[in-house]
Tab-separated table of C-alpha atoms in Angstrom:
chain	number	residue	atom	x	y	z
A	123	LYS	CA	19.463	101.750	-25.433
A	124	GLU	CA	21.234	103.703	-28.169
A	125	GLU	CA	19.686	101.382	-30.767
A	126	ALA	CA	16.262	101.965	-29.310
A	127	GLU	CA	16.786	105.731	-29.357
A	128	ARG	CA	17.952	105.554	-32.972
A	129	GLN	CA	14.918	103.544	-34.005
A	130	ALA	CA	12.638	105.958	-32.180
A	131	LYS	CA	14.192	108.914	-33.980
A	132	GLU	CA	13.845	107.144	-37.314
A	133	ALA	CA	10.216	106.407	-36.553
A	134	GLU	CA	9.624	110.045	-35.614
A	135	GLU	CA	11.321	111.191	-38.812
A	136	ALA	CA	9.276	108.775	-40.898
A	137	ALA	CA	6.091	109.960	-39.230
A	138	ARG	CA	7.054	113.598	-39.851
A	139	ARG	CA	7.760	112.922	-43.505
A	140	ALA	CA	4.529	110.984	-43.887
A	141	LYS	CA	2.625	113.886	-42.329
A	142	GLU	CA	4.324	116.386	-44.617
A	143	GLU	CA	3.583	114.203	-47.652
A	144	ALA	CA	-0.056	113.886	-46.614
A	145	GLU	CA	-0.306	117.659	-46.162
A	146	ARG	CA	1.335	118.241	-49.546
A	147	ARG	CA	-1.085	115.881	-51.266
A	148	ALA	CA	-4.027	117.472	-49.476
A	149	LYS	CA	-2.927	120.921	-50.668
A	150	GLU	CA	-2.483	119.634	-54.226
A	151	GLU	CA	-5.940	118.062	-54.156
A	152	GLU	CA	-7.433	121.267	-52.776
A	153	GLU	CA	-5.716	123.281	-55.517
A	154	ARG	CA	-6.910	120.853	-58.187
A	155	ARG	CA	-10.494	121.107	-56.950
A	156	ARG	CA	-10.266	124.894	-56.788
A	157	LYS	CA	-9.063	125.078	-60.387
A	158	GLU	CA	-11.778	122.682	-61.522
A	159	GLU	CA	-14.415	124.793	-59.804
A	160	GLU	CA	-13.037	127.952	-61.397
A	161	GLU	CA	-13.106	126.275	-64.805
A	162	ARG	CA	-16.686	125.138	-64.265
A	163	GLU	CA	-17.664	128.673	-63.327
A	164	ARG	CA	-15.910	130.087	-66.401
A	165	ALA	CA	-17.610	127.481	-68.586
A	166	ALA	CA	-20.980	128.271	-67.045
A	167	LYS	CA	-20.482	131.972	-67.746
A	168	ARG	CA	-19.530	131.213	-71.341
A	169	ARG	CA	-22.640	129.093	-71.708
A	170	ILE	CA	-25.191	131.394	-70.094
A	171	HIS	CA	-26.416	132.147	-73.604
A	172	VAL	CA	-25.690	129.590	-76.301
A	173	CYS	CA	-27.590	130.047	-79.535
A	174	ALA	CA	-27.323	130.459	-83.269
A	175	PRO	CA	-26.112	133.716	-84.817
A	176	MET	CA	-28.868	136.157	-85.675
A	177	PRO	CA	-30.140	135.741	-89.242
A	178	GLY	CA	-28.917	138.542	-91.491
A	179	GLY	CA	-31.437	141.328	-91.928
A	180	VAL	CA	-33.281	140.607	-88.679
A	181	PRO	CA	-32.960	143.197	-85.874
A	182	GLY	CA	-32.747	142.392	-82.185
A	183	LYS	CA	-31.285	139.338	-80.497
A	184	MET	CA	-32.135	135.713	-79.886
A	185	ASP	CA	-34.550	135.147	-77.020
A	186	LEU	CA	-34.939	131.903	-75.049
A	187	SER	CA	-31.274	131.100	-75.591
A	188	SER	CA	-30.147	130.403	-72.041
A	189	ILE	CA	-28.973	127.002	-70.877
A	190	PHE	CA	-32.254	126.661	-68.988
A	191	ASP	CA	-34.272	127.353	-72.158
A	192	LEU	CA	-32.232	124.763	-74.056
A	193	GLN	CA	-32.715	122.225	-71.275
A	194	VAL	CA	-36.464	122.743	-71.561
A	195	ALA	CA	-36.305	122.242	-75.333
A	196	PHE	CA	-34.175	119.109	-74.903
A	197	GLY	CA	-36.613	117.697	-72.355
A	198	MET	CA	-39.584	118.286	-74.648
A	199	LEU	CA	-37.841	116.529	-77.540
A	200	ASP	CA	-36.614	113.671	-75.336
A	201	GLU	CA	-40.120	112.289	-74.917
A	202	GLN	CA	-38.925	108.852	-73.774
A	203	LYS	CA	-36.472	110.392	-71.290
A	204	LYS	CA	-33.476	108.476	-72.631
A	205	GLY	CA	-31.100	111.354	-71.953
A	206	CYS	CA	-30.205	111.642	-75.637
A	207	LEU	CA	-31.788	112.621	-78.959
A	208	ASP	CA	-31.674	110.861	-82.293
A	209	ARG	CA	-30.438	112.730	-85.356
A	210	LYS	CA	-33.815	114.161	-86.355
A	211	GLN	CA	-34.522	115.301	-82.806
A	212	ALA	CA	-31.018	116.781	-82.624
A	213	ARG	CA	-31.728	118.838	-85.754
A	214	ASP	CA	-34.953	120.055	-84.139
A	215	PHE	CA	-32.957	121.009	-81.046
A	216	LEU	CA	-30.564	123.100	-83.147
A	217	ARG	CA	-33.535	124.798	-84.765
A	218	CYS	CA	-34.946	125.524	-81.308
A	219	ALA	CA	-31.651	127.339	-80.682
A	220	GLY	CA	-32.253	129.507	-83.760
A	221	TRP	CA	-30.476	127.693	-86.590
A	222	ILE	CA	-32.407	128.120	-89.857
A	223	LEU	CA	-30.541	125.766	-92.139
A	224	PRO	CA	-31.332	122.715	-94.312
A	225	ASP	CA	-30.900	119.233	-92.855
A	226	ASP	CA	-27.585	118.689	-94.646
A	227	ASN	CA	-26.025	121.738	-93.011
A	228	LEU	CA	-27.252	120.756	-89.580
A	229	ASP	CA	-25.990	117.208	-90.132
A	230	THR	CA	-22.528	118.591	-90.857
A	231	MET	CA	-22.618	120.404	-87.522
A	232	LEU	CA	-23.746	117.242	-85.716
A	233	ASP	CA	-21.126	115.117	-87.454
A	234	GLY	CA	-18.524	117.527	-86.110
A	235	ALA	CA	-19.553	116.523	-82.585
A	236	LEU	CA	-19.088	112.858	-83.488
A	237	ALA	CA	-15.644	113.625	-84.926
A	238	ASN	CA	-14.643	115.369	-81.688
A	239	LEU	CA	-15.762	112.316	-79.737
A	240	ALA	CA	-13.850	110.011	-82.067
A	241	LYS	CA	-10.641	111.992	-81.509
A	242	LEU	CA	-10.783	110.990	-77.860
A	243	PHE	CA	-10.373	107.400	-79.026
A	244	GLY	CA	-7.492	108.115	-81.371
A	245	SER	CA	-9.314	108.682	-84.647
A	246	ALA	CA	-7.703	110.924	-87.242
A	247	LYS	CA	-8.131	114.630	-86.669
A	248	GLY	CA	-10.674	116.287	-88.932
A	249	THR	CA	-12.407	113.066	-89.928
A	250	ARG	CA	-16.122	113.551	-90.471
A	251	ILE	CA	-18.150	110.817	-88.814
A	252	VAL	CA	-21.423	110.118	-90.640
A	253	ASP	CA	-23.653	107.900	-88.531
A	254	PRO	CA	-27.399	108.162	-89.244
A	255	ASN	CA	-28.157	106.195	-86.074
A	256	ALA	CA	-26.055	108.362	-83.782
A	257	THR	CA	-27.570	109.844	-80.646
A	258	PHE	CA	-26.610	113.103	-78.962
A	259	THR	CA	-26.606	114.132	-75.311
A	260	PHE	CA	-27.443	117.611	-74.069
A	261	ASP	CA	-23.760	118.364	-73.428
A	262	GLN	CA	-22.824	117.274	-76.957
A	263	LEU	CA	-25.494	119.486	-78.478
A	264	THR	CA	-24.539	122.548	-76.433
A	265	GLU	CA	-20.959	121.923	-77.547
A	266	VAL	CA	-22.191	121.938	-81.152
A	267	LEU	CA	-23.854	125.294	-80.486
A	268	GLU	CA	-20.716	126.696	-78.852
A	269	ASN	CA	-18.496	125.546	-81.708
A	270	ASN	CA	-20.725	127.169	-84.323
A	271	MET	CA	-21.654	130.454	-82.641
A	272	GLU	CA	-19.427	132.322	-85.092
A	273	GLY	CA	-20.859	130.494	-88.098
A	274	SER	CA	-23.288	131.723	-90.726
A	275	ASN	CA	-27.027	131.406	-90.329
A	276	SER	CA	-29.625	131.865	-93.058
A	277	SER	CA	-30.705	135.433	-93.704
A	278	LEU	CA	-33.944	137.247	-94.368
A	279	ASN	CA	-33.002	137.518	-98.041
A	280	ASP	CA	-32.411	133.749	-98.198
A	281	LEU	CA	-35.915	133.058	-96.926
A	282	VAL	CA	-37.505	135.688	-99.172
A	283	ASP	CA	-35.747	134.192	-102.206
A	284	ALA	CA	-36.940	130.697	-101.250
A	285	LEU	CA	-40.543	131.872	-100.918
A	286	LEU	CA	-40.335	133.752	-104.214
A	287	ARG	CA	-39.145	130.576	-105.937
A	288	LEU	CA	-42.122	128.718	-104.506
A	289	ALA	CA	-44.379	131.554	-105.733
A	290	ALA	CA	-42.880	131.420	-109.248
A	291	GLN	CA	-41.194	134.798	-108.603
A	292	ARG	CA	-44.499	136.472	-107.793
A	293	PRO	CA	-44.510	138.782	-104.750
A	294	GLN	CA	-47.289	136.770	-103.127
A	295	ILE	CA	-47.928	133.068	-102.645
A	296	LYS	CA	-51.373	131.568	-102.292
A	297	ARG	CA	-52.107	130.408	-98.773
A	298	LYS	CA	-53.327	127.076	-100.151
A	299	ARG	CA	-50.074	126.578	-102.083
A	300	PHE	CA	-48.011	127.480	-99.013
A	301	GLN	CA	-50.042	125.023	-96.948
A	302	GLU	CA	-49.528	122.229	-99.498
A	303	ILE	CA	-45.759	122.788	-99.552
A	304	VAL	CA	-45.393	122.846	-95.761
A	305	CYS	CA	-47.555	119.751	-95.356
A	306	GLU	CA	-45.258	117.787	-97.659
A	307	ALA	CA	-42.987	117.535	-94.619
A	308	PRO	CA	-43.927	114.404	-92.629
A	309	ASP	CA	-44.238	116.232	-89.308
A	310	PHE	CA	-46.620	118.972	-90.418
A	311	ASN	CA	-50.352	119.039	-91.069
A	312	ASP	CA	-52.980	121.680	-91.836
A	313	SER	CA	-53.433	122.510	-88.149
A	314	ASP	CA	-49.727	123.219	-87.840
A	315	VAL	CA	-49.841	125.620	-90.780
A	316	ASP	CA	-52.853	127.350	-89.240
A	317	ALA	CA	-50.903	127.742	-85.983
A	318	ILE	CA	-47.876	129.152	-87.806
A	319	LEU	CA	-49.922	131.722	-89.705
A	320	GLN	CA	-51.815	132.599	-86.536
A	321	ALA	CA	-48.509	133.228	-84.763
A	322	VAL	CA	-47.325	135.604	-87.506
A	323	GLU	CA	-50.743	137.290	-87.730
A	324	LEU	CA	-51.460	136.190	-91.306
A	325	ALA	CA	-54.158	133.619	-90.571
A	326	LYS	CA	-56.871	135.557	-92.415
A	327	ASP	CA	-54.871	136.208	-95.591
A	328	SER	CA	-55.658	134.199	-98.734
A	329	PHE	CA	-52.485	135.501	-100.403
A	330	LEU	CA	-49.268	135.734	-98.369
A	331	ASP	CA	-46.782	138.478	-99.141
A	332	CYS	CA	-43.412	136.728	-99.393
A	333	LYS	CA	-41.381	139.493	-97.764
A	334	THR	CA	-43.847	139.987	-94.934
A	335	LEU	CA	-44.134	136.257	-94.314
A	336	ALA	CA	-40.365	135.806	-94.285
A	337	ALA	CA	-39.782	138.726	-91.913
A	338	ARG	CA	-42.443	137.610	-89.456
A	339	LEU	CA	-41.353	133.981	-89.496
A	340	LEU	CA	-37.767	134.935	-88.673
A	341	GLU	CA	-38.975	137.318	-85.999
A	342	LYS	CA	-40.773	134.428	-84.307
A	343	VAL	CA	-37.701	132.225	-84.649
A	344	CYS	CA	-35.569	134.819	-82.888
A	345	GLN	CA	-38.219	135.931	-80.400
A	346	PRO	CA	-40.481	132.871	-80.143
A	347	PRO	CA	-43.883	133.081	-78.505
A	348	SER	CA	-44.252	131.714	-75.011
A	349	ILE	CA	-46.433	128.685	-74.361
A	350	LEU	CA	-48.559	131.114	-72.391
A	351	ASP	CA	-49.175	133.082	-75.581
A	352	GLY	CA	-51.156	130.144	-76.932
A	353	ALA	CA	-49.157	129.978	-80.156
A	354	ALA	CA	-47.423	126.680	-80.804
A	355	ILE	CA	-44.972	126.320	-83.659
A	356	LYS	CA	-43.359	122.983	-84.341
């Protein structure tokens, strides 16, 4: 009888401890989930607006820079719905977010995302990963934007200087010459140039003032026209 009572007490004690352990684990799991949710909320608040810095010399702020706007841009570029963009498409995505930089600069930003991914697998810190065939998910690209929000974007003066060089340092550039230069890029044609000039209200000009053109182009980059406006800029 005493043995039976002892075993019963031991069983009760074991059951009590098991219950306490289960409750402790449940509380720990609840706390972990609460912290994760708080972190997600903080991250979401940080990422409400993720875009490039404003170009120097341009007033105002970047429009269409919310996560929703970037998701729309990503979806339009991801025509085959693979869930990722190739390097060229990734550059276009960064430009949709307001970055006005040459391909090499944008590639450096993208390679930084690959280096961060490589660190997860034990690669050396700070190593630049150059992979022309790399693809980038939406989360990777928004991380690129977040990591470079304090970086330097091109300025109004940079664009004016570039246009002046193309115009042989003359204050104006012929529309035909501007069209020829733009159409040297594989993704642009005469219709695209017409749409660009229409968007910046210079479609009727035979000679384009370099300063005016630069200012209006950057204005449209920072405050792009809506699809409803009927102005499409690649």
